[in-house]
XYZ file of C-alpha atoms in Angstrom:
711
model
C 148.554 40.224 110.787
C 150.149 43.676 110.520
C 148.132 46.898 110.584
C 148.956 50.564 110.557
C 145.943 52.799 111.051
C 147.396 55.970 112.558
C 147.228 58.816 110.030
C 150.247 60.967 110.838
C 151.458 64.223 109.340
C 154.493 62.351 108.089
C 152.310 59.844 106.209
C 150.311 62.639 104.587
C 153.477 64.391 103.498
C 154.848 61.176 102.039
C 151.573 60.665 100.177
C 152.022 63.949 98.309
C 155.122 62.701 96.443
C 154.496 58.955 96.426
C 153.829 56.864 93.380
C 150.328 55.643 92.566
C 151.048 52.252 94.114
C 152.521 53.802 97.261
C 149.531 56.141 97.576
C 147.193 53.154 97.404
C 149.170 51.381 100.144
C 149.125 54.533 102.337
C 145.349 54.803 101.958
C 144.921 51.161 102.889
C 147.079 51.695 105.980
C 145.109 54.831 106.823
C 141.781 53.020 106.954
C 143.205 49.955 108.632
C 142.870 47.495 105.779
C 144.416 44.289 107.138
C 147.316 42.672 105.374
C 146.483 38.975 105.017
C 149.206 36.785 103.637
C 150.686 38.553 100.597
C 147.657 40.629 99.684
C 145.685 43.497 101.137
C 141.919 43.225 101.483
C 140.467 46.381 99.974
C 137.926 48.536 101.795
C 134.336 47.606 101.165
C 135.067 43.955 100.471
C 133.258 41.634 102.821
C 135.389 39.413 105.079
C 134.653 35.738 105.106
C 132.332 34.233 107.699
C 135.365 32.509 109.193
C 137.143 35.847 109.633
C 134.037 37.423 111.209
C 133.775 34.662 113.826
C 137.462 34.736 114.650
C 137.898 36.999 117.710
C 141.580 36.214 118.187
C 142.748 38.507 115.368
C 140.856 41.717 116.120
C 142.834 44.742 115.025
C 143.280 46.938 118.111
C 145.671 49.486 116.620
C 144.335 53.056 116.881
C 142.032 54.246 114.125
C 142.012 58.006 113.625
C 140.213 60.212 111.171
C 136.831 61.760 110.417
C 133.687 60.151 109.098
C 133.712 62.087 105.827
C 137.224 60.986 104.765
C 137.014 57.319 105.749
C 135.186 54.584 103.851
C 131.428 54.414 104.477
C 130.138 53.038 107.747
C 128.170 49.832 107.367
C 125.836 48.467 110.020
C 124.856 44.813 110.075
C 122.673 42.658 112.263
C 124.957 40.356 114.242
C 123.512 37.007 113.280
C 124.692 33.698 114.567
C 127.948 33.929 112.646
C 128.822 37.336 114.173
C 127.285 37.031 117.630
C 130.466 35.531 119.041
C 132.368 38.635 117.939
C 129.667 40.967 119.366
C 129.667 39.146 122.723
C 133.452 39.234 122.910
C 133.681 42.984 122.208
C 130.916 43.968 124.616
C 132.097 41.610 127.327
C 135.647 42.950 127.067
C 135.026 46.679 126.656
C 131.549 47.755 127.825
C 131.338 48.816 131.471
C 128.113 46.789 131.928
C 129.593 43.685 130.325
C 127.714 41.149 128.234
C 124.815 40.193 130.456
C 121.786 38.411 129.075
C 119.528 40.900 127.301
C 115.881 40.808 128.285
C 113.061 39.863 125.934
C 113.282 40.124 122.151
C 116.590 41.556 121.058
C 118.733 42.511 118.092
C 122.491 42.962 118.097
C 124.302 45.160 115.592
C 127.926 45.574 114.540
C 129.226 48.664 112.745
C 132.207 48.457 110.382
C 134.561 50.793 108.588
C 135.847 48.662 105.792
C 136.069 45.289 107.430
C 137.128 46.600 110.816
C 134.482 46.490 113.557
C 134.258 49.933 115.169
C 131.089 49.764 117.271
C 128.593 47.334 118.773
C 125.077 48.058 119.925
C 121.914 46.206 120.862
C 118.189 46.742 121.304
C 116.047 44.691 123.660
C 113.025 44.886 125.965
C 112.212 48.372 127.334
C 111.635 49.310 130.957
C 108.355 47.897 132.237
C 107.505 51.147 134.025
C 109.232 54.487 133.594
C 107.630 57.688 134.864
C 109.167 60.155 132.446
C 108.627 57.931 129.408
C 105.068 57.036 130.352
C 104.235 60.719 130.845
C 105.934 61.550 127.530
C 103.835 58.964 125.706
C 100.681 59.690 127.708
C 99.278 56.158 127.702
C 97.216 54.501 130.396
C 98.396 51.409 132.316
C 96.174 49.242 130.110
C 97.500 50.849 126.924
C 101.058 50.378 128.158
C 100.395 46.687 128.727
C 99.076 46.333 125.168
C 101.596 48.459 123.280
C 104.816 48.099 125.288
C 106.088 45.657 122.660
C 106.204 48.597 120.222
C 109.108 50.036 122.208
C 112.694 48.799 122.368
C 115.508 49.848 124.633
C 118.993 50.634 123.395
C 120.546 48.336 125.992
C 124.181 48.541 124.819
C 126.178 51.022 122.758
C 129.921 50.622 122.519
C 132.448 52.440 120.368
C 135.607 50.379 120.588
C 138.283 52.046 122.720
C 140.899 52.172 119.960
C 138.579 53.989 117.554
C 139.011 57.790 117.467
C 136.760 58.860 114.603
C 134.956 62.169 114.941
C 131.134 61.979 114.746
C 131.264 58.188 114.479
C 128.856 57.491 117.373
C 126.029 59.692 116.077
C 126.502 58.308 112.538
C 126.299 54.720 113.798
C 123.145 55.525 115.766
C 121.539 57.218 112.776
C 122.328 54.357 110.381
C 121.116 51.769 112.867
C 117.838 53.562 113.549
C 117.233 53.884 109.809
C 116.956 50.107 109.547
C 115.912 49.103 113.053
C 112.135 49.102 112.572
C 112.407 47.049 109.374
C 114.817 44.561 110.955
C 112.597 44.240 114.027
C 109.572 43.538 111.869
C 111.435 40.897 109.872
C 112.633 39.176 113.030
C 109.623 39.551 115.357
C 106.669 40.380 113.085
C 105.924 43.934 114.307
C 107.284 47.406 113.665
C 108.726 49.563 116.438
C 107.297 52.998 117.196
C 109.736 54.296 119.794
C 113.242 53.598 121.129
C 114.498 54.555 124.598
C 117.884 54.580 126.251
C 119.490 55.477 129.583
C 122.654 57.531 129.969
C 124.626 57.568 133.214
C 125.550 61.268 133.682
C 128.407 60.281 135.973
C 130.064 58.629 132.963
C 128.674 60.234 129.809
C 127.113 63.508 128.606
C 124.687 62.034 126.054
C 126.284 64.091 123.259
C 126.069 61.304 120.682
C 122.352 60.776 121.286
C 121.608 64.483 121.048
C 123.611 64.708 117.830
C 121.579 61.795 116.405
C 118.335 63.686 117.232
C 117.330 61.708 120.298
C 115.176 63.699 122.720
C 116.035 64.100 126.388
C 112.852 63.691 128.461
C 114.026 63.541 132.095
C 115.654 61.317 134.700
C 114.956 57.962 136.272
C 114.001 57.646 139.929
C 117.076 55.559 140.763
C 115.502 52.168 141.402
C 115.449 48.800 139.683
C 113.107 45.835 139.580
C 113.883 43.011 141.969
C 111.435 40.200 142.443
C 107.924 41.602 142.623
C 108.979 45.090 143.694
C 111.451 47.844 143.012
C 114.606 48.400 145.076
C 116.269 51.805 145.279
C 119.901 51.783 144.115
C 120.420 55.539 143.776
C 122.018 55.533 140.302
C 119.937 58.217 138.583
C 120.168 58.140 134.771
C 119.069 60.453 131.993
C 116.353 59.171 129.660
C 116.437 59.749 125.892
C 113.880 58.634 123.300
C 113.802 58.459 119.508
C 110.496 58.386 117.636
C 110.366 55.886 114.758
C 106.646 56.312 114.045
C 105.421 59.913 114.200
C 101.762 58.800 114.554
C 102.412 56.545 117.578
C 100.115 58.483 119.962
C 97.291 58.419 117.423
C 97.776 54.674 116.979
C 97.701 54.173 120.749
C 94.853 56.629 121.320
C 96.543 58.867 123.901
C 97.935 62.361 124.405
C 101.239 63.435 125.913
C 101.008 64.314 129.601
C 103.034 67.101 131.197
C 105.942 65.869 133.284
C 106.987 68.155 136.091
C 110.733 68.614 135.968
C 112.190 69.894 139.215
C 112.328 73.659 139.374
C 113.913 74.855 142.635
C 111.506 76.956 144.632
C 112.437 80.028 146.638
C 109.416 79.511 148.864
C 110.142 78.782 152.512
C 107.203 76.654 153.601
C 107.441 73.000 154.570
C 106.075 71.796 151.236
C 108.840 73.698 149.432
C 111.406 71.983 151.653
C 109.962 68.640 150.603
C 110.537 69.706 147.001
C 114.171 70.418 147.830
C 114.599 66.966 149.356
C 113.899 64.929 146.242
C 113.855 61.147 146.636
C 115.753 60.549 143.404
C 118.802 62.279 144.900
C 118.970 59.956 147.895
C 122.326 58.208 148.346
C 121.799 54.461 149.008
C 125.379 54.122 150.271
C 124.368 55.786 153.542
C 122.174 52.764 154.272
C 124.673 49.969 153.612
C 123.522 46.380 153.195
C 119.860 47.396 153.085
C 117.417 47.135 150.211
C 115.001 50.032 150.197
C 111.816 50.207 148.198
C 110.723 53.348 146.383
C 108.124 53.919 149.091
C 110.856 53.661 151.744
C 112.848 56.386 150.005
C 109.833 58.695 149.757
C 109.120 58.130 153.451
C 112.737 58.923 154.328
C 112.546 62.226 152.439
C 109.457 63.247 154.421
C 111.069 62.172 157.682
C 114.167 64.221 156.910
C 112.019 67.358 156.573
C 110.379 66.591 159.913
C 113.752 65.827 161.504
C 115.223 69.164 160.427
C 112.070 70.970 161.588
C 113.036 70.091 165.171
C 115.909 72.588 164.802
C 113.939 75.470 163.274
C 113.923 77.356 166.566
C 117.697 77.801 166.135
C 117.325 79.975 163.016
C 116.949 83.725 162.891
C 114.861 83.776 159.687
C 112.516 81.416 157.894
C 114.779 81.507 154.832
C 117.471 79.832 156.947
C 115.225 76.782 157.330
C 115.236 76.254 153.568
C 119.005 76.673 153.326
C 119.583 74.356 156.279
C 117.305 71.662 154.827
C 119.164 71.818 151.527
C 122.560 71.580 153.228
C 121.545 68.595 155.348
C 120.075 66.717 152.414
C 123.064 67.636 150.260
C 125.262 65.769 152.746
C 122.968 62.729 152.504
C 122.480 62.890 148.742
C 124.245 61.015 145.951
C 126.124 64.157 144.890
C 129.823 63.265 144.426
C 130.950 66.612 145.933
C 129.318 67.750 149.161
C 130.263 71.369 149.670
C 128.128 74.520 149.627
C 128.334 75.442 145.930
C 127.452 72.047 144.372
C 124.727 71.500 146.991
C 123.138 74.847 146.128
C 123.366 74.244 142.373
C 121.957 70.755 142.669
C 119.134 71.349 145.148
C 118.368 75.078 144.964
C 119.552 77.344 142.132
C 122.538 79.401 141.039
C 121.306 82.425 142.994
C 121.411 80.397 146.210
C 125.136 79.609 146.036
C 126.189 82.801 147.767
C 123.302 82.583 150.234
C 124.264 79.052 151.303
C 127.898 80.088 151.740
C 126.851 83.022 153.915
C 124.436 80.766 155.798
C 127.412 78.686 156.890
C 129.734 81.616 157.572
C 128.007 84.809 158.695
C 124.215 84.453 158.825
C 122.871 84.831 162.344
C 121.565 81.536 163.611
C 122.338 79.765 166.872
C 124.520 76.783 166.008
C 125.342 76.192 169.670
C 121.646 75.823 170.399
C 121.379 73.421 167.475
C 124.184 71.352 168.977
C 122.411 71.267 172.360
C 119.117 70.240 170.708
C 120.929 67.492 168.842
C 122.322 66.170 172.130
C 118.894 66.233 173.773
C 117.292 64.313 170.911
C 120.130 61.800 170.729
C 120.014 61.274 174.495
C 116.397 60.091 174.242
C 117.555 57.238 172.034
C 120.976 56.155 173.356
C 121.535 57.560 176.873
C 122.565 54.943 179.454
C 124.257 55.061 182.879
C 126.780 52.566 181.469
C 127.646 54.818 178.499
C 131.075 56.033 177.408
C 132.229 59.489 176.348
C 134.993 59.118 173.747
C 137.437 61.766 172.550
C 139.485 61.555 169.391
C 140.952 63.825 166.736
C 140.190 63.713 163.047
C 142.101 65.434 160.271
C 141.235 66.632 156.789
C 143.944 67.218 154.239
C 143.830 70.737 152.773
C 145.730 72.640 150.118
C 146.871 76.199 150.610
C 147.425 78.191 153.790
C 144.340 80.387 154.108
C 141.796 78.003 155.679
C 141.404 78.416 159.417
C 143.749 76.215 161.478
C 145.637 74.808 158.498
C 149.252 73.880 159.186
C 151.733 71.120 158.586
C 150.897 68.640 161.321
C 150.263 64.939 161.755
C 147.359 63.867 159.566
C 145.722 60.607 160.643
C 143.961 60.418 157.267
C 147.361 60.211 155.516
C 149.370 58.600 158.314
C 152.089 61.262 158.114
C 152.767 64.977 158.527
C 150.723 66.895 155.952
C 149.088 70.245 155.388
C 145.737 69.703 157.113
C 143.119 70.822 159.598
C 142.590 68.852 162.792
C 139.555 68.793 165.028
C 138.930 67.335 168.479
C 135.650 65.405 168.640
C 133.577 64.063 171.501
C 131.348 61.043 170.906
C 129.019 58.917 172.996
C 128.342 55.177 172.909
C 126.155 52.776 174.834
C 124.533 49.426 174.213
C 121.697 51.396 172.532
C 123.783 53.165 169.885
C 126.301 55.932 169.305
C 126.822 59.401 167.844
C 128.988 62.533 167.847
C 128.213 65.255 170.392
C 130.695 68.113 170.209
C 133.834 69.249 168.438
C 136.326 72.074 168.249
C 138.893 72.928 165.631
C 142.461 72.576 166.884
C 144.444 75.759 166.268
C 148.212 75.155 166.030
C 150.312 77.491 168.144
C 151.679 79.278 165.072
C 148.181 80.639 164.402
C 148.461 82.785 167.540
C 151.622 84.582 166.408
C 151.617 88.154 165.131
C 152.282 86.892 161.608
C 148.838 85.255 161.548
C 146.880 88.242 162.890
C 145.341 89.095 159.529
C 144.464 85.447 158.805
C 142.707 85.118 162.149
C 140.665 88.207 161.334
C 139.826 87.018 157.795
C 138.721 83.592 159.038
C 136.628 85.064 161.892
C 138.564 83.384 164.706
C 137.125 84.571 168.073
C 139.238 87.355 169.579
C 139.368 85.684 172.994
C 140.564 82.313 171.682
C 143.924 81.195 173.092
C 146.173 78.283 172.274
C 145.143 74.948 173.787
C 146.541 71.476 173.316
C 144.232 68.737 172.087
C 143.945 67.151 175.566
C 143.026 70.566 177.003
C 140.308 70.995 174.376
C 139.044 67.461 175.050
C 138.846 68.133 178.796
C 136.660 71.208 178.199
C 134.347 69.342 175.818
C 133.891 66.512 178.346
C 133.277 68.883 181.250
C 130.624 70.819 179.300
C 128.704 67.662 178.371
C 128.930 66.235 181.899
C 127.686 69.515 183.381
C 124.716 69.534 180.986
C 123.606 66.174 182.472
C 122.027 65.209 179.133
C 124.000 62.022 178.605
C 125.051 60.058 181.703
C 128.275 58.090 181.433
C 130.458 55.736 183.400
C 133.503 55.742 181.133
C 135.765 58.050 179.172
C 137.553 56.458 176.224
C 140.485 57.851 174.259
C 143.487 56.853 172.173
C 147.166 57.208 173.044
C 147.320 60.912 172.084
C 145.118 61.664 175.087
C 145.911 58.565 177.174
C 149.575 59.561 177.389
C 148.695 62.898 179.008
C 148.468 62.332 182.769
C 147.182 65.869 183.345
C 144.212 65.109 181.095
C 143.444 61.766 182.762
C 143.688 63.203 186.253
C 141.419 66.153 185.426
C 138.453 64.053 184.290
C 135.173 64.678 186.168
C 134.606 62.709 189.326
C 132.660 59.487 188.889
C 134.085 58.684 185.443
C 136.577 55.880 184.841
C 138.904 56.136 181.885
C 139.835 53.480 179.359
C 142.802 55.111 177.657
C 145.029 53.846 174.889
C 148.789 54.036 175.521
C 151.945 53.585 173.474
C 153.880 50.324 173.458
C 156.923 51.927 175.109
C 155.079 52.979 178.277
C 156.805 51.436 181.305
C 155.046 49.675 184.173
C 155.902 47.712 187.326
C 154.196 44.334 187.629
C 154.634 44.499 191.405
C 154.748 47.499 193.652
C 158.438 48.422 193.917
C 160.241 49.501 197.046
C 161.082 53.196 196.822
C 163.372 55.160 199.115
C 166.646 56.997 199.484
C 169.725 54.950 198.629
C 172.127 54.164 201.509
C 174.818 56.787 201.816
C 178.121 55.359 200.537
C 180.322 57.717 202.547
C 181.351 59.931 199.650
C 179.748 62.990 198.045
C 176.394 64.408 198.937
C 173.824 62.523 200.876
C 171.060 61.093 198.591
C 168.035 63.397 198.380
C 166.079 61.926 195.456
C 164.012 58.761 195.993
C 164.838 55.814 193.778
C 163.504 52.322 193.180
C 165.371 50.151 195.658
C 163.748 46.868 194.720
C 161.846 46.024 191.581
C 162.209 46.593 187.849
C 159.999 48.280 185.301
C 159.223 46.919 181.815
C 157.583 48.336 178.743
C 154.061 47.125 178.108
C 155.345 45.538 174.891
C 157.810 43.488 176.959
C 154.997 42.524 179.319
C 152.947 41.244 176.361
C 155.871 38.975 175.379
C 156.549 37.737 178.896
C 155.355 34.591 180.634
C 153.461 36.705 183.164
C 150.987 37.623 180.415
C 148.079 35.162 180.380
C 145.963 35.352 177.234
C 142.293 34.533 176.774
C 140.580 34.266 173.406
C 137.440 36.369 173.545
C 134.552 37.344 171.264
C 134.575 41.076 171.888
C 131.571 42.018 169.744
C 129.414 41.054 166.812
C 130.470 42.901 163.684
C 128.693 43.195 160.345
C 130.896 40.385 158.995
C 130.650 38.128 162.041
C 132.167 37.858 165.523
C 135.184 40.037 166.348
C 137.599 37.678 168.090
C 140.796 38.752 169.856
C 143.318 37.490 172.398
C 143.055 39.561 175.570
C 145.286 39.851 178.636
C 144.353 41.911 181.670
C 146.387 42.563 184.833
C 146.974 45.112 187.595
C 150.155 47.153 187.169
C 151.870 50.220 188.606
C 152.606 52.829 185.918
C 156.119 54.244 185.825
C 156.914 57.916 185.406
C 160.462 59.257 185.440
C 161.622 55.862 186.645
C 159.340 55.811 189.700
C 155.890 54.299 190.269
C 153.214 56.902 189.592
C 149.952 56.786 191.530
C 148.080 53.658 192.518
C 147.633 50.433 190.588
C 145.774 50.475 187.265
C 144.402 47.903 184.884
C 146.663 47.122 181.933
C 144.477 45.835 179.104
C 146.237 44.185 176.149
C 144.391 43.158 172.993
C 145.930 41.145 170.165
C 143.962 41.041 166.918
C 143.712 38.119 164.510
C 146.241 39.942 162.300
C 148.752 40.041 165.167
C 148.436 43.764 165.930
C 148.646 44.536 169.665
C 146.893 47.442 171.384
C 147.511 48.602 174.952
C 145.320 50.584 177.358
C 145.228 51.787 180.961
C 142.051 51.902 183.036
C 141.512 53.289 186.515
C 138.420 51.129 187.027
C 138.140 49.571 190.498
C 140.172 46.448 191.241
C 137.036 44.306 191.429
C 135.846 45.289 187.937
C 134.842 42.099 186.076
C 136.956 41.013 183.124
C 133.855 41.050 180.910
C 133.167 44.696 181.751
C 136.678 45.744 180.767
C 136.318 43.870 177.488
C 133.055 45.658 176.820
C 134.655 49.034 177.641
C 137.396 48.306 175.106
C 134.801 48.006 172.325
C 132.957 51.179 173.322
C 135.884 53.245 172.066
C 135.368 51.957 168.514
C 132.137 53.772 167.558
C 133.773 57.211 167.348
C 136.096 55.805 164.684
C 133.046 54.378 162.920
C 131.501 57.857 163.009
C 134.590 59.280 161.309
C 134.513 56.525 158.704
C 130.818 57.040 157.975
C 131.221 60.799 158.028
C 134.025 60.838 155.482
C 132.813 58.033 153.226
C 129.098 58.842 153.197
C 128.168 62.385 154.238
C 131.073 64.607 153.173
C 132.727 65.224 156.527
C 136.022 66.180 154.837
C 134.634 67.574 151.563
C 133.858 71.083 152.791
C 135.460 74.144 151.208
C 134.784 76.532 154.083
C 137.711 78.620 155.304
C 136.276 80.363 158.359
C 135.988 79.331 162.009
C 132.151 79.560 162.145
C 131.658 77.676 158.871
C 133.936 74.793 159.922
C 131.976 74.286 163.152
C 128.598 74.696 161.455
C 129.571 72.132 158.820
C 130.513 69.674 161.552
C 127.213 70.255 163.371
C 125.396 69.309 160.186
C 127.614 66.219 159.914
C 126.419 65.319 163.434
C 122.805 65.778 162.314
C 123.333 63.675 159.179
C 124.822 60.813 161.222
C 122.046 61.217 163.810
C 119.395 60.923 161.094
C 121.096 57.845 159.631
C 121.102 56.243 163.068
C 117.346 56.798 163.273
C 116.831 55.290 159.844
C 118.900 52.232 160.680
C 116.794 51.651 163.763
C 113.634 52.080 161.720
C 114.643 49.780 158.873
C 116.367 47.194 161.044
C 113.109 45.255 161.166
C 112.063 46.276 157.670
C 111.339 43.375 155.354
C 113.946 44.727 152.952
C 116.757 44.864 155.515
C 119.460 42.224 155.315
C 121.619 42.815 158.376
C 121.677 44.559 161.711
C 121.523 48.305 161.646
C 124.937 48.902 163.147
C 128.286 47.728 161.824
C 129.123 46.956 165.445
C 126.720 45.500 167.967
C 127.823 46.786 171.377
C 127.258 44.785 174.519
C 125.331 41.545 174.158
C 128.086 39.249 172.940
C 130.985 41.213 174.417
C 133.599 39.217 176.279
C 132.315 35.780 175.450
C 135.348 33.690 176.335
C 136.339 31.082 173.766
C 139.491 29.529 175.224
C 142.076 30.178 177.910
C 142.047 31.318 181.497
C 142.287 34.828 182.785
């Protein structure tokens, strides 16, 4: 089968001088009339039943044009002979696929000539739908009686190779013109109303509007499951088309007003509850949990109460409203979580500038908010066995004007990129985890004279001086330790900080470190003999001590040696089951400049199931149990989980702020969003709708359960 359906300028020009026979052939090519054997089937002729059932010869060449110049559109009920074709097209090309349609249903195919161009179906409507029920105005009893007078447009597909202007609205109009009659013939009753749902993330609803459908509001974002409704967060627009103008008179009801959301500029608590609308909740922030509609409403109220605990940090009442909107914007299902889209979505266009200033220049005490956050978090997760963890996190940025932006290593990309980098301090215990403090890392170039104007424009504090990441981390740790809000036994860090001896040696007294190191770090397995070499009788007398007996090795060489004894251990319980690794632990003497440096330390080596090997030093006492070191190794993981949750769920790297204050205020609100999610996971852990444990990593408990091997 050969088809040519693209109407090109060249074809039109050829048509102007062609013979009558050639013109006829060009027109047939233009509309996509298939060439079968030695003849061409003319437009308007009906294909055989055999052709209609045959899905192996569907013409997928592009079809261009406009409705008014192509042959008439015909719409047919897809009976048994055509249902195979309908199922094939919808299954192959509709994003929802060809699932079983609920209740009574009709399937339609639309044709131009004998080419199928669209497929659509009508089936059972939604059992309950707030906006539709208010639009109709019926009572629950009336809905039960007359719901069969409504059908839902459950599928509408224009085939992807069809590019015909106004086709979709024409197909809808022609289908609706016959739908009520077809429904009555098939099921014995006429339809009064048709409804449909449009996903605004995918479509704009233009075709429905053009076909005179009426937009009446949005869904709540939940779906029926079993005997209840489970929140999925996919909010859709609702359109209806009236087939019987007297439907309310026939039912005996009157339309009820439906309150669309109108952002309020009021600042009281009730207005904040209006800002935090349940239908905007993002279900992805509560992974693996099924939440009922009542759960989502409760969460919205709890979020208002949670944010109210920070109201004493604001200079004006108006700031409370802006802060509530920003926090919920981070937790919402908005695809972009920066100030402007949050304001437009949850407040109004006039609030865009206010929310930007709220993050940049408005006078409110974000340091006090951070301290309050720590106090509240400490009530839930503080433990004498806790760990303070430091790590850096980067966000890729375009341009050069944002504060702290420079070409530097970007962990997000795994290479040197234009990005911002922050140093973060987290806390973990067997009770839970969260982020406590952070500071933006300012590359040294930002303190040169060339950057003076940029520092001023981005409101960098005048007294700020260059500090390395380990120096920033040391200050953050010291400030939290001095506050005495969160007791700790450990400090955890990766190799960026673990390779800096000055950082490790400056940690507060009473804290033991568990610090990642690079694979090329050298150690002595036994304490070497150090002294001055014997004078050989020539040259200067030796003055520099050297290793006289003993040899250092890299930790990677140690892991490959026979001296390394592995034990298979269940380190923790993850969301997908036990986290098993091979672990080796031994006392070593670190090497620095070829000589042993300090006293003996623990060398902890972990080999994952994928074969990746991680190395760490710990200055824990020599009698520290193996199980405790294994547990300490897992307590470094939660800060990485915070980064993952922050970036994937609450917009940690989606900000568009350029100034120093706004960057830190955004991160404080990220801390609050993660804090609130932690509370929710604790609350819904025992909820009847919850499937799994609240945390993706269960600390303690199962840590260091030995499977095989000897230490």
